[in-house]
């Protein structure tokens, strides 16, 4: 997970500050020395680190701060504000053109994940804003680049325009023309990359830019390359003039230094981040939320947004009705389980909750293995058994166990949990009915849906 090491070290520095009843200038400077080392170890640019530490130290050693009732909290507040500024201040997004289609030119080096993230970004706009995106295959050099774009496009149900191994400039122009004729309101140009920056690559990209005049040039950089990612961003901006950065593979870099350096060094904001291999593992970048995660204060807003995007509200209401009537089935439970899985890993979700050490809980009963076993058991049942688990006798259990490759004890455990959950929901329903007789309104939070039973 991004910033894992940095978060641990900053939390350790803050713990020492919180342990002091009163702070001195020496206490603050000692904490800032630890934070400085943590930032450098996280591969944050040296000048960026130096300026950050200087800015925080100057503010935190002010007499008014040190003499306040809660100086440690004031110092943490200053660090948080400076981190937000370092990460870009306000969140920046792709600006939609008043006259469609909005054209986004995706650029970057080979291996950064440009083709996949081009499709991911298009998929995000389709899902969240109901846009009609078109992917245009302008990478005519890399073997199978066009086929790769078609594969990810098909998975996201987004059409791909290609003209084979032709002239990238002409393909880009033809793709935009096709979008206008067929009512697509966004065009994503997947351009060629190289293993390194060279004159031929930049000339081609400049020619495409001059020919189609894209509304946005989005650079995809690999977070795991650290300071190299910042250097690549600087060079692309100098030659091409980028509008923003999509930082890929943020889930694979425990240091995260590139994200903390890119805005200060290039002046261009990170607009989106890739958070995993799945095609929906992409997020808008929020400097304030990321600062909160770095300081170990969680990110509840992103957690809520993930839930809203992945849970079917209508289905959740139906499940709540079935639960209140004691008629929930294993089919319902399986569907809810799938929606929880779509939100991402349990460790990532727990990390968004303030005060919870997700790393410490990552190996607990909430791991993916337990979920996989539950899924396998339910999928080994017949539709009739899922709808009415009470009919599952010993011979049926033997067949289910053989089908999922697990022991009968695990089938018994799941059925017992499910039976207990059904009893509990019946009791809650009874409490809700009795409460309604005494006062208006229902049992708090019960009527609005109960997406994950146990």
Short mmCIF file of C-alpha atoms in Angstrom, two decimals, residues 174-333:
data_model
loop_
_atom_site.label_atom_id
_atom_site.label_comp_id
_atom_site.label_asym_id
_atom_site.label_seq_id
_atom_site.Cartn_x
_atom_site.Cartn_y
_atom_site.Cartn_z
CA UNK A 174 -9.99 9.72 -38.05
CA UNK A 175 -10.88 8.53 -34.52
CA UNK A 176 -12.11 11.98 -33.48
CA UNK A 177 -14.09 12.30 -36.72
CA UNK A 178 -15.66 8.88 -36.05
CA UNK A 179 -16.58 10.00 -32.50
CA UNK A 180 -18.32 13.13 -33.80
CA UNK A 181 -20.34 11.18 -36.35
CA UNK A 182 -21.41 8.49 -33.88
CA UNK A 183 -22.22 10.57 -30.80
CA UNK A 184 -19.28 9.73 -28.54
CA UNK A 185 -18.66 12.57 -26.09
CA UNK A 186 -15.14 11.59 -24.96
CA UNK A 187 -12.15 10.34 -26.97
CA UNK A 188 -9.10 8.74 -25.36
CA UNK A 189 -6.05 8.54 -27.62
CA UNK A 190 -3.72 5.69 -26.61
CA UNK A 191 -0.41 6.91 -28.05
CA UNK A 192 2.90 5.09 -28.44
CA UNK A 193 5.53 4.92 -25.71
CA UNK A 194 9.17 3.96 -25.61
CA UNK A 195 11.41 2.35 -23.00
CA UNK A 196 13.09 5.74 -22.71
CA UNK A 197 12.48 9.29 -23.91
CA UNK A 198 13.86 9.94 -27.39
CA UNK A 199 13.49 12.52 -30.13
CA UNK A 200 11.41 10.29 -32.43
CA UNK A 201 8.81 9.66 -29.70
CA UNK A 202 8.47 13.32 -28.81
CA UNK A 203 8.25 14.41 -32.46
CA UNK A 204 5.38 11.99 -33.05
CA UNK A 205 3.51 13.14 -29.95
CA UNK A 206 4.01 16.78 -30.91
CA UNK A 207 2.62 16.02 -34.39
CA UNK A 208 -0.49 14.37 -32.92
CA UNK A 209 -0.97 17.31 -30.55
CA UNK A 210 -0.68 19.83 -33.42
CA UNK A 211 -3.10 17.85 -35.62
CA UNK A 212 -5.95 17.16 -33.15
CA UNK A 213 -5.44 19.89 -30.49
CA UNK A 214 -6.47 17.70 -27.53
CA UNK A 215 -8.32 19.31 -24.64
CA UNK A 216 -6.11 17.43 -22.18
CA UNK A 217 -2.70 15.74 -22.30
CA UNK A 218 -2.56 13.18 -19.51
CA UNK A 219 0.81 11.67 -18.59
CA UNK A 220 0.80 8.15 -17.11
CA UNK A 221 3.77 7.52 -14.81
CA UNK A 222 4.69 4.47 -12.74
CA UNK A 223 4.74 5.34 -9.01
CA UNK A 224 7.13 2.45 -8.35
CA UNK A 225 9.93 4.16 -10.30
CA UNK A 226 10.19 6.85 -7.60
CA UNK A 227 12.21 9.89 -8.61
CA UNK A 228 12.47 8.59 -12.18
CA UNK A 229 8.71 9.15 -12.44
CA UNK A 230 9.21 12.80 -11.45
CA UNK A 231 12.03 13.22 -13.98
CA UNK A 232 9.88 11.69 -16.73
CA UNK A 233 7.02 14.07 -15.84
CA UNK A 234 9.38 17.04 -15.96
CA UNK A 235 10.74 16.06 -19.41
CA UNK A 236 7.32 15.37 -20.94
CA UNK A 237 6.05 18.69 -19.61
CA UNK A 238 9.05 20.61 -20.95
CA UNK A 239 8.68 19.14 -24.45
CA UNK A 240 4.95 18.51 -24.78
CA UNK A 241 3.21 20.59 -22.14
CA UNK A 242 1.15 18.14 -20.08
CA UNK A 243 -2.03 19.10 -18.22
CA UNK A 244 -1.98 16.48 -15.52
CA UNK A 245 -0.62 13.18 -14.25
CA UNK A 246 -2.21 9.77 -13.77
CA UNK A 247 0.01 7.91 -11.32
CA UNK A 248 -0.26 4.17 -11.85
CA UNK A 249 0.66 1.30 -9.51
CA UNK A 250 0.14 3.33 -6.33
CA UNK A 251 -0.88 0.09 -4.59
CA UNK A 252 2.54 -1.44 -5.29
CA UNK A 253 4.74 1.35 -3.92
CA UNK A 254 5.04 1.41 -0.12
CA UNK A 255 7.16 4.59 -0.31
CA UNK A 256 5.01 6.91 -2.45
CA UNK A 257 7.69 9.59 -2.83
CA UNK A 258 6.84 10.32 -6.46
CA UNK A 259 3.32 11.42 -5.53
CA UNK A 260 4.73 13.85 -2.96
CA UNK A 261 7.25 15.32 -5.40
CA UNK A 262 5.55 15.60 -8.79
CA UNK A 263 3.44 18.72 -8.18
CA UNK A 264 6.27 20.70 -6.56
CA UNK A 265 8.80 19.76 -9.25
CA UNK A 266 6.63 20.01 -12.38
CA UNK A 267 3.85 22.35 -11.28
CA UNK A 268 1.35 19.91 -12.82
CA UNK A 269 -1.22 18.16 -10.61
CA UNK A 270 -1.81 14.46 -10.10
CA UNK A 271 -5.41 14.06 -11.24
CA UNK A 272 -5.98 10.31 -10.96
CA UNK A 273 -4.27 7.29 -9.38
CA UNK A 274 -4.28 3.61 -10.30
CA UNK A 275 -4.84 1.55 -7.15
CA UNK A 276 -4.72 -2.05 -8.39
CA UNK A 277 -4.79 -4.42 -11.34
CA UNK A 278 -8.58 -4.60 -11.80
CA UNK A 279 -10.12 -2.31 -14.40
CA UNK A 280 -12.13 -0.42 -11.79
CA UNK A 281 -9.08 0.17 -9.56
CA UNK A 282 -8.75 3.86 -10.36
CA UNK A 283 -9.59 6.91 -8.24
CA UNK A 284 -9.69 10.67 -8.56
CA UNK A 285 -6.75 12.08 -6.59
CA UNK A 286 -7.69 14.17 -3.52
CA UNK A 287 -4.68 15.90 -1.88
CA UNK A 288 -6.52 16.39 1.44
CA UNK A 289 -7.65 12.76 1.62
CA UNK A 290 -4.20 11.46 0.69
CA UNK A 291 -2.59 13.66 3.37
CA UNK A 292 -5.06 12.22 5.87
CA UNK A 293 -4.07 8.67 4.85
CA UNK A 294 -0.35 9.48 5.14
CA UNK A 295 -0.87 10.79 8.68
CA UNK A 296 -2.80 7.64 9.64
CA UNK A 297 -6.08 9.53 10.04
CA UNK A 298 -8.04 7.44 7.55
CA UNK A 299 -10.12 8.44 4.53
CA UNK A 300 -13.80 7.97 5.31
CA UNK A 301 -15.03 10.00 2.30
CA UNK A 302 -13.35 7.69 -0.22
CA UNK A 303 -14.68 4.65 1.65
CA UNK A 304 -18.23 6.04 1.42
CA UNK A 305 -17.80 6.81 -2.29
CA UNK A 306 -16.56 3.27 -2.96
CA UNK A 307 -19.63 1.87 -1.18
CA UNK A 308 -21.99 4.12 -3.15
CA UNK A 309 -20.38 3.13 -6.46
CA UNK A 310 -20.36 -0.61 -5.78
CA UNK A 311 -23.63 -1.19 -3.93
CA UNK A 312 -26.87 -1.41 -5.84
CA UNK A 313 -29.24 0.78 -3.81
CA UNK A 314 -32.39 -0.91 -5.12
CA UNK A 315 -30.97 -4.35 -4.32
CA UNK A 316 -29.91 -3.17 -0.83
CA UNK A 317 -33.51 -2.05 -0.09
CA UNK A 318 -34.85 -5.44 -1.25
CA UNK A 319 -32.34 -7.23 0.97
CA UNK A 320 -33.39 -5.07 3.94
CA UNK A 321 -37.05 -6.01 3.34
CA UNK A 322 -36.17 -9.72 3.16
CA UNK A 323 -34.10 -9.45 6.33
CA UNK A 324 -36.88 -7.75 8.26
CA UNK A 325 -39.22 -10.55 7.17
CA UNK A 326 -36.64 -13.24 7.97
CA UNK A 327 -36.55 -14.38 4.33
CA UNK A 328 -32.94 -13.68 3.34
CA UNK A 329 -31.39 -16.41 1.18
CA UNK A 330 -27.84 -17.54 0.51
CA UNK A 331 -28.25 -16.18 -3.03
CA UNK A 332 -28.83 -12.71 -1.55
CA UNK A 333 -25.83 -13.13 0.71
#
